[in-house]
């Protein structure tokens, strides 16, 4: 058995008493890493609501991990987003933890980008994170604090091809995180970014052949593929009181991909 297999087999997940009963909102929780976080926070006995555009997948995840927790909404529609967050906050009595996870990494070439496509990509990958945060901040302040976790991406750190708008948005998210952390720290609101490496999700499987996956693993320091649960483990820590002095920075879970 390899050393990595031993680690995987003997692994037991941490539990965080401070997360029990916390009111959590995850965007993009119907599939991939988001679904992993819905599952992980529910296992901590948090009260989890999630937003997604994918009705069928959302209902499936809700029925498994968070009955009644799914709220269908297109995050590009800011009026619908505000109304949806208002309904969720009213139902839960507030929101303690916001996880800005949803994004879309469609490939594109510089020459093909129109102003309309630019706007649509920023609406999908950047704008809703700011407005979701803006919507939950008053209740977090009233409650004496909260945690906002934004999702970045290793892609722009590596400079991957055919992703210029996605990577532009993901770079901006790290700047937004630092700015918000400064503005909100005195209110007890911590703002962080999680930077995933290549995580084995159904959507990622569509981009990579087995040979491509092997190339990524070869470029990582650690062998093996990163799973949504590995990313959720970092989100649990950053959302918990154990991370009470963590804010304003980005935290990688990338198996050392360079
Ligand atoms: N999987 C990876 O390898 C990887 C690598 C780096 C960064 N990330 C980041 O991690 C986060 C999660 O990635 P993932 O791989 O789980 O993505 P995914 O595509 O598997 O899931 C994203 C979810 O967001 C939802 N969504 C997308 N656009 C939406 C919209 N307009 N309105 C509502 N819901 C919408 C989708 O329906 C989907 O359920 C993203 O921010 C992504 O950029 C992922």
mmCIF file of C-alpha atoms and ligand atoms in Angstrom:
data_model
loop_
_atom_site.group_PDB
_atom_site.id
_atom_site.type_symbol
_atom_site.label_atom_id
_atom_site.label_comp_id
_atom_site.label_asym_id
_atom_site.label_seq_id
_atom_site.Cartn_x
_atom_site.Cartn_y
_atom_site.Cartn_z
ATOM 1 C CA UNK A 1 0.000 0.000 0.000
ATOM 2 C CA UNK A 2 1.319 3.457 -0.885
ATOM 3 C CA UNK A 3 1.787 6.135 1.773
ATOM 4 C CA UNK A 4 -1.049 8.126 0.175
ATOM 5 C CA UNK A 5 -3.420 5.157 0.309
ATOM 6 C CA UNK A 6 -2.635 4.724 3.996
ATOM 7 C CA UNK A 7 -3.498 8.379 4.620
ATOM 8 C CA UNK A 8 -6.746 8.016 2.655
ATOM 9 C CA UNK A 9 -7.806 4.824 4.383
ATOM 10 C CA UNK A 10 -7.049 5.980 7.917
ATOM 11 C CA UNK A 11 -8.526 9.458 7.438
ATOM 12 C CA UNK A 12 -11.200 10.598 9.822
ATOM 13 C CA UNK A 13 -12.762 13.979 9.331
ATOM 14 C CA UNK A 14 -12.673 16.678 11.999
ATOM 15 C CA UNK A 15 -15.806 17.933 13.652
ATOM 16 C CA UNK A 16 -16.266 21.536 14.726
ATOM 17 C CA UNK A 17 -18.614 22.148 17.653
ATOM 18 C CA UNK A 18 -18.817 25.844 16.690
ATOM 19 C CA UNK A 19 -20.520 24.950 13.392
ATOM 20 C CA UNK A 20 -23.489 23.153 14.973
ATOM 21 C CA UNK A 21 -26.638 25.189 14.407
ATOM 22 C CA UNK A 22 -24.856 27.768 12.236
ATOM 23 C CA UNK A 23 -26.881 29.134 9.328
ATOM 24 C CA UNK A 24 -24.941 28.511 6.139
ATOM 25 C CA UNK A 25 -25.623 29.645 2.569
ATOM 26 C CA UNK A 26 -23.714 27.959 -0.263
ATOM 27 C CA UNK A 27 -23.998 29.240 -3.835
ATOM 28 C CA UNK A 28 -23.688 26.618 -6.556
ATOM 29 C CA UNK A 29 -24.409 23.819 -4.100
ATOM 30 C CA UNK A 30 -26.093 21.400 -6.507
ATOM 31 C CA UNK A 31 -22.985 19.774 -7.970
ATOM 32 C CA UNK A 32 -19.223 19.432 -7.623
ATOM 33 C CA UNK A 33 -17.419 21.137 -4.751
ATOM 34 C CA UNK A 34 -20.587 22.999 -3.726
ATOM 35 C CA UNK A 35 -22.474 19.744 -3.223
ATOM 36 C CA UNK A 36 -19.515 18.479 -1.196
ATOM 37 C CA UNK A 37 -19.824 21.519 1.054
ATOM 38 C CA UNK A 38 -23.585 21.114 1.494
ATOM 39 C CA UNK A 39 -22.900 17.557 2.621
ATOM 40 C CA UNK A 40 -19.978 18.518 4.874
ATOM 41 C CA UNK A 41 -21.734 21.413 6.650
ATOM 42 C CA UNK A 42 -24.892 19.331 7.106
ATOM 43 C CA UNK A 43 -22.736 16.625 8.724
ATOM 44 C CA UNK A 44 -21.562 19.294 11.209
ATOM 45 C CA UNK A 45 -25.226 19.848 12.124
ATOM 46 C CA UNK A 46 -25.236 23.281 10.518
ATOM 47 C CA UNK A 47 -28.449 24.508 8.878
ATOM 48 C CA UNK A 48 -27.595 24.619 5.195
ATOM 49 C CA UNK A 49 -29.361 26.475 2.403
ATOM 50 C CA UNK A 50 -27.999 26.517 -1.126
ATOM 51 C CA UNK A 51 -28.685 28.295 -4.377
ATOM 52 C CA UNK A 52 -28.238 26.834 -7.835
ATOM 53 C CA UNK A 53 -29.552 27.175 -11.372
ATOM 54 C CA UNK A 54 -29.665 23.384 -11.827
ATOM 55 C CA UNK A 55 -33.147 22.399 -10.585
ATOM 56 C CA UNK A 56 -32.794 18.638 -10.891
ATOM 57 C CA UNK A 57 -29.362 18.343 -9.290
ATOM 58 C CA UNK A 58 -30.403 20.805 -6.580
ATOM 59 C CA UNK A 59 -33.412 18.749 -5.600
ATOM 60 C CA UNK A 60 -31.328 15.582 -5.520
ATOM 61 C CA UNK A 61 -28.676 17.072 -3.208
ATOM 62 C CA UNK A 62 -31.342 18.651 -0.990
ATOM 63 C CA UNK A 63 -33.149 15.340 -0.587
ATOM 64 C CA UNK A 64 -29.885 13.662 0.455
ATOM 65 C CA UNK A 65 -28.345 16.270 2.746
ATOM 66 C CA UNK A 66 -30.552 19.285 3.346
ATOM 67 C CA UNK A 67 -34.310 18.756 2.905
ATOM 68 C CA UNK A 68 -35.934 22.073 1.986
ATOM 69 C CA UNK A 69 -32.512 23.682 1.619
ATOM 70 C CA UNK A 70 -32.467 24.138 -2.164
ATOM 71 C CA UNK A 71 -33.411 27.484 -3.712
ATOM 72 C CA UNK A 72 -33.439 27.733 -7.503
ATOM 73 C CA UNK A 73 -31.991 31.029 -8.728
ATOM 74 C CA UNK A 74 -29.825 32.339 -11.559
ATOM 75 C CA UNK A 75 -27.056 34.242 -9.776
ATOM 76 C CA UNK A 76 -26.622 36.508 -12.803
ATOM 77 C CA UNK A 77 -30.051 38.001 -11.994
ATOM 78 C CA UNK A 78 -29.272 40.311 -9.076
ATOM 79 C CA UNK A 79 -32.904 41.110 -8.264
ATOM 80 C CA UNK A 80 -33.715 37.422 -8.036
ATOM 81 C CA UNK A 81 -30.575 36.874 -5.955
ATOM 82 C CA UNK A 82 -31.523 39.584 -3.444
ATOM 83 C CA UNK A 83 -35.056 38.198 -3.164
ATOM 84 C CA UNK A 84 -33.770 34.632 -2.731
ATOM 85 C CA UNK A 85 -31.257 35.597 -0.043
ATOM 86 C CA UNK A 86 -33.991 37.583 1.715
ATOM 87 C CA UNK A 87 -36.236 34.502 1.786
ATOM 88 C CA UNK A 88 -33.414 32.262 3.024
ATOM 89 C CA UNK A 89 -32.384 34.721 5.763
ATOM 90 C CA UNK A 90 -36.005 35.052 6.895
ATOM 91 C CA UNK A 91 -36.462 31.278 7.006
ATOM 92 C CA UNK A 92 -33.214 30.654 8.902
ATOM 93 C CA UNK A 93 -33.400 33.790 11.065
ATOM 94 C CA UNK A 94 -30.133 35.122 9.590
ATOM 95 C CA UNK A 95 -27.008 33.869 7.828
ATOM 96 C CA UNK A 96 -23.752 33.264 9.729
ATOM 97 C CA UNK A 97 -21.651 31.782 6.931
ATOM 98 C CA UNK A 98 -21.752 32.657 3.225
ATOM 99 C CA UNK A 99 -19.877 30.449 0.803
ATOM 100 C CA UNK A 100 -19.543 32.164 -2.571
ATOM 101 C CA UNK A 101 -18.777 29.042 -4.591
ATOM 102 C CA UNK A 102 -20.695 29.163 -7.895
ATOM 103 C CA UNK A 103 -18.769 29.817 -11.099
ATOM 104 C CA UNK A 104 -18.440 28.569 -14.658
ATOM 105 C CA UNK A 105 -15.141 27.878 -16.405
ATOM 106 C CA UNK A 106 -16.210 27.765 -20.056
ATOM 107 C CA UNK A 107 -13.223 28.076 -22.385
ATOM 108 C CA UNK A 108 -12.871 31.063 -24.712
ATOM 109 C CA UNK A 109 -10.321 32.774 -26.951
ATOM 110 C CA UNK A 110 -9.337 36.451 -26.649
ATOM 111 C CA UNK A 111 -10.415 37.224 -30.223
ATOM 112 C CA UNK A 112 -13.906 35.805 -29.691
ATOM 113 C CA UNK A 113 -14.771 37.921 -26.638
ATOM 114 C CA UNK A 114 -17.513 40.514 -27.206
ATOM 115 C CA UNK A 115 -18.554 43.166 -24.680
ATOM 116 C CA UNK A 116 -21.713 41.134 -24.030
ATOM 117 C CA UNK A 117 -19.706 37.970 -23.338
ATOM 118 C CA UNK A 118 -17.375 39.923 -21.031
ATOM 119 C CA UNK A 119 -20.402 41.162 -19.044
ATOM 120 C CA UNK A 120 -21.969 37.704 -18.909
ATOM 121 C CA UNK A 121 -18.733 36.075 -17.687
ATOM 122 C CA UNK A 122 -18.249 38.711 -14.978
ATOM 123 C CA UNK A 123 -21.891 38.266 -13.941
ATOM 124 C CA UNK A 124 -21.310 34.512 -13.696
ATOM 125 C CA UNK A 125 -17.893 34.518 -12.042
ATOM 126 C CA UNK A 126 -17.511 37.748 -10.053
ATOM 127 C CA UNK A 127 -20.481 40.089 -9.627
ATOM 128 C CA UNK A 128 -22.798 37.846 -7.610
ATOM 129 C CA UNK A 129 -20.110 37.199 -4.981
ATOM 130 C CA UNK A 130 -20.055 40.890 -4.109
ATOM 131 C CA UNK A 131 -23.827 41.293 -4.039
ATOM 132 C CA UNK A 132 -24.437 38.105 -2.052
ATOM 133 C CA UNK A 133 -21.951 39.410 0.526
ATOM 134 C CA UNK A 134 -23.599 42.831 0.522
ATOM 135 C CA UNK A 135 -26.960 41.175 1.191
ATOM 136 C CA UNK A 136 -25.807 39.115 4.196
ATOM 137 C CA UNK A 137 -23.506 41.672 5.872
ATOM 138 C CA UNK A 138 -26.200 43.597 7.828
ATOM 139 C CA UNK A 139 -27.453 40.401 9.509
ATOM 140 C CA UNK A 140 -23.877 39.286 10.217
ATOM 141 C CA UNK A 141 -23.113 42.652 11.813
ATOM 142 C CA UNK A 142 -26.275 42.436 13.900
ATOM 143 C CA UNK A 143 -25.262 38.946 15.051
ATOM 144 C CA UNK A 144 -21.790 40.163 16.045
ATOM 145 C CA UNK A 145 -19.875 38.516 13.230
ATOM 146 C CA UNK A 146 -19.781 35.975 10.456
ATOM 147 C CA UNK A 147 -17.631 34.310 7.821
ATOM 148 C CA UNK A 148 -17.594 34.879 4.076
ATOM 149 C CA UNK A 149 -15.639 32.360 2.035
ATOM 150 C CA UNK A 150 -15.039 33.194 -1.623
ATOM 151 C CA UNK A 151 -13.874 30.715 -4.211
ATOM 152 C CA UNK A 152 -10.865 31.607 -6.318
ATOM 153 C CA UNK A 153 -8.929 29.325 -8.611
ATOM 154 C CA UNK A 154 -5.381 28.148 -9.101
ATOM 155 C CA UNK A 155 -5.874 28.676 -12.850
ATOM 156 C CA UNK A 156 -4.726 32.309 -12.942
ATOM 157 C CA UNK A 157 -1.812 31.579 -10.615
ATOM 158 C CA UNK A 158 -0.644 29.091 -13.246
ATOM 159 C CA UNK A 159 -1.780 31.138 -16.268
ATOM 160 C CA UNK A 160 -3.763 28.349 -17.954
ATOM 161 C CA UNK A 161 -4.822 28.798 -21.620
ATOM 162 C CA UNK A 162 -8.251 29.803 -23.016
ATOM 163 C CA UNK A 163 -9.633 31.079 -19.702
ATOM 164 C CA UNK A 164 -8.801 34.795 -19.779
ATOM 165 C CA UNK A 165 -12.153 36.096 -18.494
ATOM 166 C CA UNK A 166 -12.564 33.367 -15.866
ATOM 167 C CA UNK A 167 -9.036 33.987 -14.655
ATOM 168 C CA UNK A 168 -9.576 37.770 -14.633
ATOM 169 C CA UNK A 169 -12.628 37.271 -12.404
ATOM 170 C CA UNK A 170 -10.821 34.803 -10.156
ATOM 171 C CA UNK A 171 -7.874 37.191 -9.693
ATOM 172 C CA UNK A 172 -10.334 39.969 -8.784
ATOM 173 C CA UNK A 173 -11.937 37.743 -6.142
ATOM 174 C CA UNK A 174 -8.680 37.659 -4.188
ATOM 175 C CA UNK A 175 -8.519 41.476 -4.291
ATOM 176 C CA UNK A 176 -12.155 41.732 -3.256
ATOM 177 C CA UNK A 177 -11.488 39.363 -0.351
ATOM 178 C CA UNK A 178 -8.669 41.523 0.990
ATOM 179 C CA UNK A 179 -10.735 44.702 0.641
ATOM 180 C CA UNK A 180 -13.805 43.260 2.340
ATOM 181 C CA UNK A 181 -11.739 41.731 5.132
ATOM 182 C CA UNK A 182 -10.329 45.185 5.898
ATOM 183 C CA UNK A 183 -13.745 46.889 5.807
ATOM 184 C CA UNK A 184 -15.550 44.214 7.846
ATOM 185 C CA UNK A 185 -12.964 42.985 10.339
ATOM 186 C CA UNK A 186 -14.014 45.380 13.108
ATOM 187 C CA UNK A 187 -17.523 43.950 12.832
ATOM 188 C CA UNK A 188 -16.211 40.457 13.480
ATOM 189 C CA UNK A 189 -16.757 39.345 9.882
ATOM 190 C CA UNK A 190 -13.914 37.294 8.431
ATOM 191 C CA UNK A 191 -13.461 37.112 4.658
ATOM 192 C CA UNK A 192 -11.227 34.516 3.029
ATOM 193 C CA UNK A 193 -10.621 32.908 -0.357
ATOM 194 C CA UNK A 194 -10.227 29.198 -0.987
ATOM 195 C CA UNK A 195 -8.034 28.452 -3.992
ATOM 196 C CA UNK A 196 -8.669 24.928 -5.286
ATOM 197 C CA UNK A 197 -6.268 23.079 -7.515
ATOM 198 C CA UNK A 198 -7.772 20.615 -9.974
ATOM 199 C CA UNK A 199 -10.631 18.921 -8.153
ATOM 200 C CA UNK A 200 -12.211 15.763 -9.506
ATOM 201 C CA UNK A 201 -15.788 16.872 -10.185
ATOM 202 C CA UNK A 202 -18.173 15.701 -12.927
ATOM 203 C CA UNK A 203 -17.663 18.976 -14.821
ATOM 204 C CA UNK A 204 -13.869 18.782 -14.683
ATOM 205 C CA UNK A 205 -13.999 15.240 -16.014
ATOM 206 C CA UNK A 206 -15.413 16.689 -19.249
ATOM 207 C CA UNK A 207 -12.295 18.830 -19.826
ATOM 208 C CA UNK A 208 -9.605 16.244 -19.153
ATOM 209 C CA UNK A 209 -8.655 12.973 -20.763
ATOM 210 C CA UNK A 210 -6.979 10.337 -18.564
ATOM 211 C CA UNK A 211 -3.660 11.515 -20.051
ATOM 212 C CA UNK A 212 -4.477 15.122 -19.106
ATOM 213 C CA UNK A 213 -5.345 14.065 -15.570
ATOM 214 C CA UNK A 214 -2.036 12.211 -15.350
ATOM 215 C CA UNK A 215 -0.223 15.397 -16.401
ATOM 216 C CA UNK A 216 -1.899 17.353 -13.603
ATOM 217 C CA UNK A 217 -1.078 14.712 -11.021
ATOM 218 C CA UNK A 218 2.519 14.664 -12.252
ATOM 219 C CA UNK A 219 2.707 18.456 -11.715
ATOM 220 C CA UNK A 220 1.353 18.152 -8.151
ATOM 221 C CA UNK A 221 3.698 17.513 -5.205
ATOM 222 C CA UNK A 222 1.233 14.950 -3.828
ATOM 223 C CA UNK A 223 -0.063 11.999 -5.852
ATOM 224 C CA UNK A 224 -3.796 11.389 -6.204
ATOM 225 C CA UNK A 225 -6.777 13.469 -7.255
ATOM 226 C CA UNK A 226 -8.264 16.192 -5.055
ATOM 227 C CA UNK A 227 -11.872 15.429 -4.089
ATOM 228 C CA UNK A 228 -14.679 17.865 -3.190
ATOM 229 C CA UNK A 229 -14.452 16.608 0.416
ATOM 230 C CA UNK A 230 -10.828 17.781 0.571
ATOM 231 C CA UNK A 231 -11.918 21.306 -0.331
ATOM 232 C CA UNK A 232 -14.922 21.142 1.996
ATOM 233 C CA UNK A 233 -12.544 20.234 4.847
ATOM 234 C CA UNK A 234 -10.779 23.582 4.400
ATOM 235 C CA UNK A 235 -14.110 25.423 4.157
ATOM 236 C CA UNK A 236 -15.252 23.865 7.451
ATOM 237 C CA UNK A 237 -12.100 25.047 9.202
ATOM 238 C CA UNK A 238 -12.262 28.573 7.758
ATOM 239 C CA UNK A 239 -15.950 28.863 8.705
ATOM 240 C CA UNK A 240 -15.396 27.587 12.243
ATOM 241 C CA UNK A 241 -14.392 29.538 15.335
ATOM 242 C CA UNK A 242 -11.061 27.671 15.201
ATOM 243 C CA UNK A 243 -10.178 30.053 12.351
ATOM 244 C CA UNK A 244 -11.058 33.131 14.411
ATOM 245 C CA UNK A 245 -7.837 34.951 13.473
ATOM 246 C CA UNK A 246 -7.858 33.966 9.780
ATOM 247 C CA UNK A 247 -9.030 36.677 7.387
ATOM 248 C CA UNK A 248 -8.009 38.646 4.319
ATOM 249 C CA UNK A 249 -6.032 35.899 2.664
ATOM 250 C CA UNK A 250 -6.267 33.010 0.250
ATOM 251 C CA UNK A 251 -5.788 29.385 1.264
ATOM 252 C CA UNK A 252 -4.774 26.772 -1.289
ATOM 253 C CA UNK A 253 -5.889 23.169 -1.487
ATOM 254 C CA UNK A 254 -4.047 22.124 -4.619
ATOM 255 C CA UNK A 255 -1.819 19.172 -3.680
ATOM 256 C CA UNK A 256 1.109 21.474 -4.435
ATOM 257 C CA UNK A 257 0.316 21.932 -8.158
ATOM 258 C CA UNK A 258 3.017 24.050 -9.886
HETATM 259 N N1 LIG B 1 -13.170 21.769 -9.816
HETATM 260 C C1 LIG B 1 -11.992 22.358 -9.935
HETATM 261 O O1 LIG B 1 -11.016 21.726 -10.325
HETATM 262 C C2 LIG B 1 -11.812 23.816 -9.562
HETATM 263 C C3 LIG B 1 -10.541 24.385 -9.699
HETATM 264 C C4 LIG B 1 -10.345 25.713 -9.349
HETATM 265 C C5 LIG B 1 -11.404 26.464 -8.874
HETATM 266 N N2 LIG B 1 -12.634 25.895 -8.758
HETATM 267 C C6 LIG B 1 -13.711 26.757 -8.259
HETATM 268 O O2 LIG B 1 -14.439 26.059 -7.254
HETATM 269 C C7 LIG B 1 -15.812 26.419 -7.324
HETATM 270 C C8 LIG B 1 -16.660 25.169 -7.530
HETATM 271 O O3 LIG B 1 -16.201 24.532 -8.717
HETATM 272 P P1 LIG B 1 -16.841 23.176 -9.236
HETATM 273 O O4 LIG B 1 -15.767 22.504 -9.979
HETATM 274 O O5 LIG B 1 -17.570 22.474 -8.158
HETATM 275 O O6 LIG B 1 -17.872 23.768 -10.313
HETATM 276 P P2 LIG B 1 -19.147 23.036 -10.963
HETATM 277 O O7 LIG B 1 -19.274 23.620 -12.325
HETATM 278 O O8 LIG B 1 -19.029 21.579 -10.823
HETATM 279 O O9 LIG B 1 -20.341 23.546 -10.047
HETATM 280 C C9 LIG B 1 -20.699 24.896 -10.048
HETATM 281 C C10 LIG B 1 -22.151 24.990 -9.617
HETATM 282 O O10 LIG B 1 -22.543 26.371 -9.766
HETATM 283 C C11 LIG B 1 -23.789 26.396 -10.416
HETATM 284 N N3 LIG B 1 -23.933 27.649 -11.186
HETATM 285 C C12 LIG B 1 -23.148 28.057 -12.220
HETATM 286 N N4 LIG B 1 -23.629 29.203 -12.717
HETATM 287 C C13 LIG B 1 -24.730 29.528 -11.994
HETATM 288 C C14 LIG B 1 -25.656 30.599 -12.030
HETATM 289 N N5 LIG B 1 -25.565 31.574 -12.948
HETATM 290 N N6 LIG B 1 -26.644 30.630 -11.126
HETATM 291 C C15 LIG B 1 -26.760 29.631 -10.195
HETATM 292 N N7 LIG B 1 -25.935 28.589 -10.124
HETATM 293 C C16 LIG B 1 -24.905 28.535 -11.005
HETATM 294 C C17 LIG B 1 -23.797 25.196 -11.338
HETATM 295 O O11 LIG B 1 -25.104 24.803 -11.724
HETATM 296 C C18 LIG B 1 -23.084 24.154 -10.486
HETATM 297 O O12 LIG B 1 -23.991 23.429 -9.688
HETATM 298 C C19 LIG B 1 -15.917 27.426 -8.464
HETATM 299 O O13 LIG B 1 -15.811 28.736 -7.948
HETATM 300 C C20 LIG B 1 -14.720 27.100 -9.318
HETATM 301 O O14 LIG B 1 -14.308 28.205 -10.097
HETATM 302 C C21 LIG B 1 -12.866 24.602 -9.102
#
